[in-house]
PDB file of C-alpha atoms in Angstrom:
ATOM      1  CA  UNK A   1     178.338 180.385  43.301  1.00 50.00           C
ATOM      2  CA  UNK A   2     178.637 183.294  41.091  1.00 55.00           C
ATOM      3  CA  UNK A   3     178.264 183.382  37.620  1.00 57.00           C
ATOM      4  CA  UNK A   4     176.923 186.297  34.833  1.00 59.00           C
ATOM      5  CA  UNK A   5     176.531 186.484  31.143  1.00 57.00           C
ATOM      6  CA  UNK A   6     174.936 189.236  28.646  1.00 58.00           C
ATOM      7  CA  UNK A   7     171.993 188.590  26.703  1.00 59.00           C
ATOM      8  CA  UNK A   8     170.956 190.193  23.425  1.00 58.00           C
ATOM      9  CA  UNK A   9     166.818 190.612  24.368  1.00 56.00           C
ATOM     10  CA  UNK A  10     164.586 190.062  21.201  1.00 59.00           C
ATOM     11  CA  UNK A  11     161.726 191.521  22.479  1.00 57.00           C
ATOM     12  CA  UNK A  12     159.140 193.566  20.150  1.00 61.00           C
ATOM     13  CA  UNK A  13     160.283 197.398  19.836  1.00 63.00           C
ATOM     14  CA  UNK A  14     163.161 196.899  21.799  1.00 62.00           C
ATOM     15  CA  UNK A  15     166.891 196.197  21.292  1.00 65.00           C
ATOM     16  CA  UNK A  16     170.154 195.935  23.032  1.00 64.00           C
ATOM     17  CA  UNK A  17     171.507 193.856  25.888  1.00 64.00           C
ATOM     18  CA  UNK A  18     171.285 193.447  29.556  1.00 68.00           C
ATOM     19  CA  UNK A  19     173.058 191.617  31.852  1.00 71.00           C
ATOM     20  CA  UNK A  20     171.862 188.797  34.500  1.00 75.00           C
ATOM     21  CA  UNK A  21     174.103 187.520  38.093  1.00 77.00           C
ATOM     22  CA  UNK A  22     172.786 184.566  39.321  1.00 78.00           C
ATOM     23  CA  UNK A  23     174.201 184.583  43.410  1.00 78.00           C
ATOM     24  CA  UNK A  24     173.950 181.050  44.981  1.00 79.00           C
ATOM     25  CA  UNK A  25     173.288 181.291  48.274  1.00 79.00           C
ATOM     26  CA  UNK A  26     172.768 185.100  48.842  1.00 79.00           C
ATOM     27  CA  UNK A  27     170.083 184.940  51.510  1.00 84.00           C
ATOM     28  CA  UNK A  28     170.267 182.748  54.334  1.00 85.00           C
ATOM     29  CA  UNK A  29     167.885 179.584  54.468  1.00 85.00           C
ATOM     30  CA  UNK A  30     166.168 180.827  57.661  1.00 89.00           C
ATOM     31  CA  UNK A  31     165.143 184.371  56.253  1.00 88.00           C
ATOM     32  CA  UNK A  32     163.838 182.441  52.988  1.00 86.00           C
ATOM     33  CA  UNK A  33     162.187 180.255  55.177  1.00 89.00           C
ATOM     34  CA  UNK A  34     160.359 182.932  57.128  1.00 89.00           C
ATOM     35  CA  UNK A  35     159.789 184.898  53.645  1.00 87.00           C
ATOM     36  CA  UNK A  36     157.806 181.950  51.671  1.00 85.00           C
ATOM     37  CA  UNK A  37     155.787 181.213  55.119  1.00 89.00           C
ATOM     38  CA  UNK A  38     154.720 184.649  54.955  1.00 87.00           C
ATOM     39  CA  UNK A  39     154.051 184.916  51.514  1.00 84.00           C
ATOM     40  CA  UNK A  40     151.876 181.705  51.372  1.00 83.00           C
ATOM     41  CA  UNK A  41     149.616 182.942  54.421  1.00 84.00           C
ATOM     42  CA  UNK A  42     149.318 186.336  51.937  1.00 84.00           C
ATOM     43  CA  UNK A  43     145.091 187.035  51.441  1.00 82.00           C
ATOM     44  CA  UNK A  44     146.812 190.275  49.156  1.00 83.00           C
ATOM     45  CA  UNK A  45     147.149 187.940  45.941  1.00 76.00           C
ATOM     46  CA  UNK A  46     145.740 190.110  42.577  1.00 76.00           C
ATOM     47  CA  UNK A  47     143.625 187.991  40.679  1.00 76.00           C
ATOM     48  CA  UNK A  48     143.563 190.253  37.418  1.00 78.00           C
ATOM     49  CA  UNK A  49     145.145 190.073  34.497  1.00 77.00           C
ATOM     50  CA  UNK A  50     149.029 190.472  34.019  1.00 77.00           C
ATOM     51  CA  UNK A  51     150.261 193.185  31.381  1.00 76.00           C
ATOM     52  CA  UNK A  52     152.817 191.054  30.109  1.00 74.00           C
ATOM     53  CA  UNK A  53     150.986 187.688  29.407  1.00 72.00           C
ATOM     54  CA  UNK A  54     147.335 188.418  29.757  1.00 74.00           C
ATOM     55  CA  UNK A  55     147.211 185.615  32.104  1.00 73.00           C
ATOM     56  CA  UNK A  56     146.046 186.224  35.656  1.00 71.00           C
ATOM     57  CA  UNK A  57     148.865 187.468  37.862  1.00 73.00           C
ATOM     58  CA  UNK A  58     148.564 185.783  40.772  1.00 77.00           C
ATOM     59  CA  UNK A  59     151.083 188.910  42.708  1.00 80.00           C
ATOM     60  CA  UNK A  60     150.882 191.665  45.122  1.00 84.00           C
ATOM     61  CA  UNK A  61     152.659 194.245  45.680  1.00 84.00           C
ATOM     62  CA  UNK A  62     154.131 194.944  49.785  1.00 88.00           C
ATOM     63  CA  UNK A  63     156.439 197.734  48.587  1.00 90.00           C
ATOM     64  CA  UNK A  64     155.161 200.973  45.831  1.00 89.00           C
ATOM     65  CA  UNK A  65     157.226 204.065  45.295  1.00 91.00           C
ATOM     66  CA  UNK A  66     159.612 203.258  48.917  1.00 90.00           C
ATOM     67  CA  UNK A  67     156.420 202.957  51.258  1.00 93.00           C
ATOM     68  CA  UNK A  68     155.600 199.243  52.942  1.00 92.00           C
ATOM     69  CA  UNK A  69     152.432 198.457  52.325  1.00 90.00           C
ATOM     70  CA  UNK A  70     152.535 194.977  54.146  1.00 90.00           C
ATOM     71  CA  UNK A  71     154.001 196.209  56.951  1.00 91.00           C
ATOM     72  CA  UNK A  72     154.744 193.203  58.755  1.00 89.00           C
ATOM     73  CA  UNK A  73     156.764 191.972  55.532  1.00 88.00           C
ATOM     74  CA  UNK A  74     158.774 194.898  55.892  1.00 88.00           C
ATOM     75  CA  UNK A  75     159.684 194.280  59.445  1.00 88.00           C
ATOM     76  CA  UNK A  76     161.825 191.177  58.501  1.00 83.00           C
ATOM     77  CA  UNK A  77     162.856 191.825  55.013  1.00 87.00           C
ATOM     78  CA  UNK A  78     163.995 195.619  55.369  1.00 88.00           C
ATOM     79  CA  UNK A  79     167.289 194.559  57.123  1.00 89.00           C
ATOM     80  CA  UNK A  80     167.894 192.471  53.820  1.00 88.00           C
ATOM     81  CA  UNK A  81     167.026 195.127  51.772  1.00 89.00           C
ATOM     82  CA  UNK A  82     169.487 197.587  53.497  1.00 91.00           C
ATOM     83  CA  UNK A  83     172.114 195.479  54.142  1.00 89.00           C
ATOM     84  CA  UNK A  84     172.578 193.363  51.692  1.00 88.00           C
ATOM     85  CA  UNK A  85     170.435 193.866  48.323  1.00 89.00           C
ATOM     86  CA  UNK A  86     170.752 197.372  48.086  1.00 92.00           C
ATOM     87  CA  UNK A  87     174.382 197.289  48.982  1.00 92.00           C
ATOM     88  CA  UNK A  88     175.010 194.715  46.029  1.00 89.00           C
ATOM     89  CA  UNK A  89     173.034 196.620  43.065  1.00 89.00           C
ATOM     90  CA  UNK A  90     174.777 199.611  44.005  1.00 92.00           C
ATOM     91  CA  UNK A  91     178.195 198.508  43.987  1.00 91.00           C
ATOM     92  CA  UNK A  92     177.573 195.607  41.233  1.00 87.00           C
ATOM     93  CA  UNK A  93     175.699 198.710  38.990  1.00 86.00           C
ATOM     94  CA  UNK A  94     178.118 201.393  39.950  1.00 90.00           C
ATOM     95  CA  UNK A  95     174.875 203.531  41.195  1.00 91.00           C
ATOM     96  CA  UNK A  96     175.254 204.531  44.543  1.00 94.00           C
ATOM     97  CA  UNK A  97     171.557 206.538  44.818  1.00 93.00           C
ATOM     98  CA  UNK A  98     169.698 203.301  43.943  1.00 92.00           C
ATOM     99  CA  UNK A  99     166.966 202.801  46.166  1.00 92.00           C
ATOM    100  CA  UNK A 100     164.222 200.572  46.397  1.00 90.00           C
ATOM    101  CA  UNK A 101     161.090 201.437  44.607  1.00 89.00           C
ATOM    102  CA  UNK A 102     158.751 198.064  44.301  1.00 89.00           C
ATOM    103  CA  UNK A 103     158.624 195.022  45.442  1.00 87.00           C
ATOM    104  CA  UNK A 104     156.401 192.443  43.702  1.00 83.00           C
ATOM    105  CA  UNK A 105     155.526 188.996  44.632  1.00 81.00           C
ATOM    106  CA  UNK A 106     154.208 186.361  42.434  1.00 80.00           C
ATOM    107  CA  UNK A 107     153.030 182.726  43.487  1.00 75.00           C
ATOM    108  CA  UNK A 108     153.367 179.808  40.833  1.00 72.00           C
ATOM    109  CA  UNK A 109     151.163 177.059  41.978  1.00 72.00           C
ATOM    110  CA  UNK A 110     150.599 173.909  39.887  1.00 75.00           C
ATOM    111  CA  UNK A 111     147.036 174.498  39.481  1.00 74.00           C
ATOM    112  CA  UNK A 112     147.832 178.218  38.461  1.00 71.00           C
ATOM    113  CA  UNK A 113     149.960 180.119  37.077  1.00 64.00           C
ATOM    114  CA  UNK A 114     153.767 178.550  36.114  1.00 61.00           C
ATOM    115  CA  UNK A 115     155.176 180.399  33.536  1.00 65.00           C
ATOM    116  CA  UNK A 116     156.072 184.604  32.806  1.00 62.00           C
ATOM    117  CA  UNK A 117     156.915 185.562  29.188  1.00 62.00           C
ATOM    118  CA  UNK A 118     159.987 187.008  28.516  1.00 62.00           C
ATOM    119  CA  UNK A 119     159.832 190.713  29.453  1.00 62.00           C
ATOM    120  CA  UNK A 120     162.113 194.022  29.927  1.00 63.00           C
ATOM    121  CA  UNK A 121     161.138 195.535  32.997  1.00 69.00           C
ATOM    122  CA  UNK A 122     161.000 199.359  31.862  1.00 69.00           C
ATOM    123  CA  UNK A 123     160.575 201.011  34.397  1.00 73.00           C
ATOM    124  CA  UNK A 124     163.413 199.839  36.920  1.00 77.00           C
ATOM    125  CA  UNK A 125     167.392 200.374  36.639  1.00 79.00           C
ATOM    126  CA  UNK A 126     167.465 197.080  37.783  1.00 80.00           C
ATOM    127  CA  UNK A 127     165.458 194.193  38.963  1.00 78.00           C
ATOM    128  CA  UNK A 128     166.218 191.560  41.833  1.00 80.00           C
ATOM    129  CA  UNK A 129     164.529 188.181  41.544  1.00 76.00           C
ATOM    130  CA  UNK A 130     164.664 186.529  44.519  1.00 77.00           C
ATOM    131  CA  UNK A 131     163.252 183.011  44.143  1.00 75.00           C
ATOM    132  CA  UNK A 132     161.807 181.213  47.412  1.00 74.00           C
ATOM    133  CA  UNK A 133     161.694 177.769  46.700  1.00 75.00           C
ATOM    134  CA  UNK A 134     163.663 175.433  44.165  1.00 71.00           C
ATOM    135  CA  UNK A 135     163.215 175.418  40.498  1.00 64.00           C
TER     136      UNK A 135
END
């Protein structure tokens, strides 16, 4: 299941529109699997306070500037990245140089944080959520 739409943003100091793809079934069950295992087991979780919300973040970050820096994320997820993420935003974004620059993760747990403010993220061309378990 495919579907997109544009969105006017209405966020403080900033105007125009961006667009969101929501892709159904874009990563196969077993990788997501192995993805939120590893995540969960993650002692790398920031505890300080998020830019956007003031709340604490909760996130850490395997990937800065192109360079793993949870290595033994990388050695399951880079094959994704490669072949099938990077693939997509270029040819979805007509950008053939895109390239991976972060990658953050961020846990919602009932007894933590659940919700993240609307928010442009300004410094990427674009952003990939990729959510582990069900809304």
């Amino acid at each position: 299941e495919v579907w997109k739409f544009e969105k006017k943003l209405r966020i403080p100091g900033l105007e125009g529109t961006t667009s969101c793809r929501r892709l159904r079934g874009f990563v196969q069950k077993d990788l997501v699997a192995t993805l939120l295992d590893h995540v969960q087991r993650s002692k790398r979780y920031n505890t300080q306070r998020d830019s956007v919300d003031d709340m604490v973040s909760f996130e850490y970050y395997p990937m800065i500037n192109g360079t793993w820096l949870d290595s033994s994320l990388g050695e399951f997820f880079n094959d994704l990245l490669q072949h099938v993420l990077l693939p997509y935003v270029r040819t979805a974004y007509n950008c053939k140089s895109c390239a991976v620059g972060d990658i953050l993760i961020r846990r919602y747990l009932a007894d933590e944080r659940r919700t993240h403010q609307l928010h442009f993220d300004s410094h990427a061309f674009a952003t990939v959520v990729l959510g582990l378990t069900p809304p």
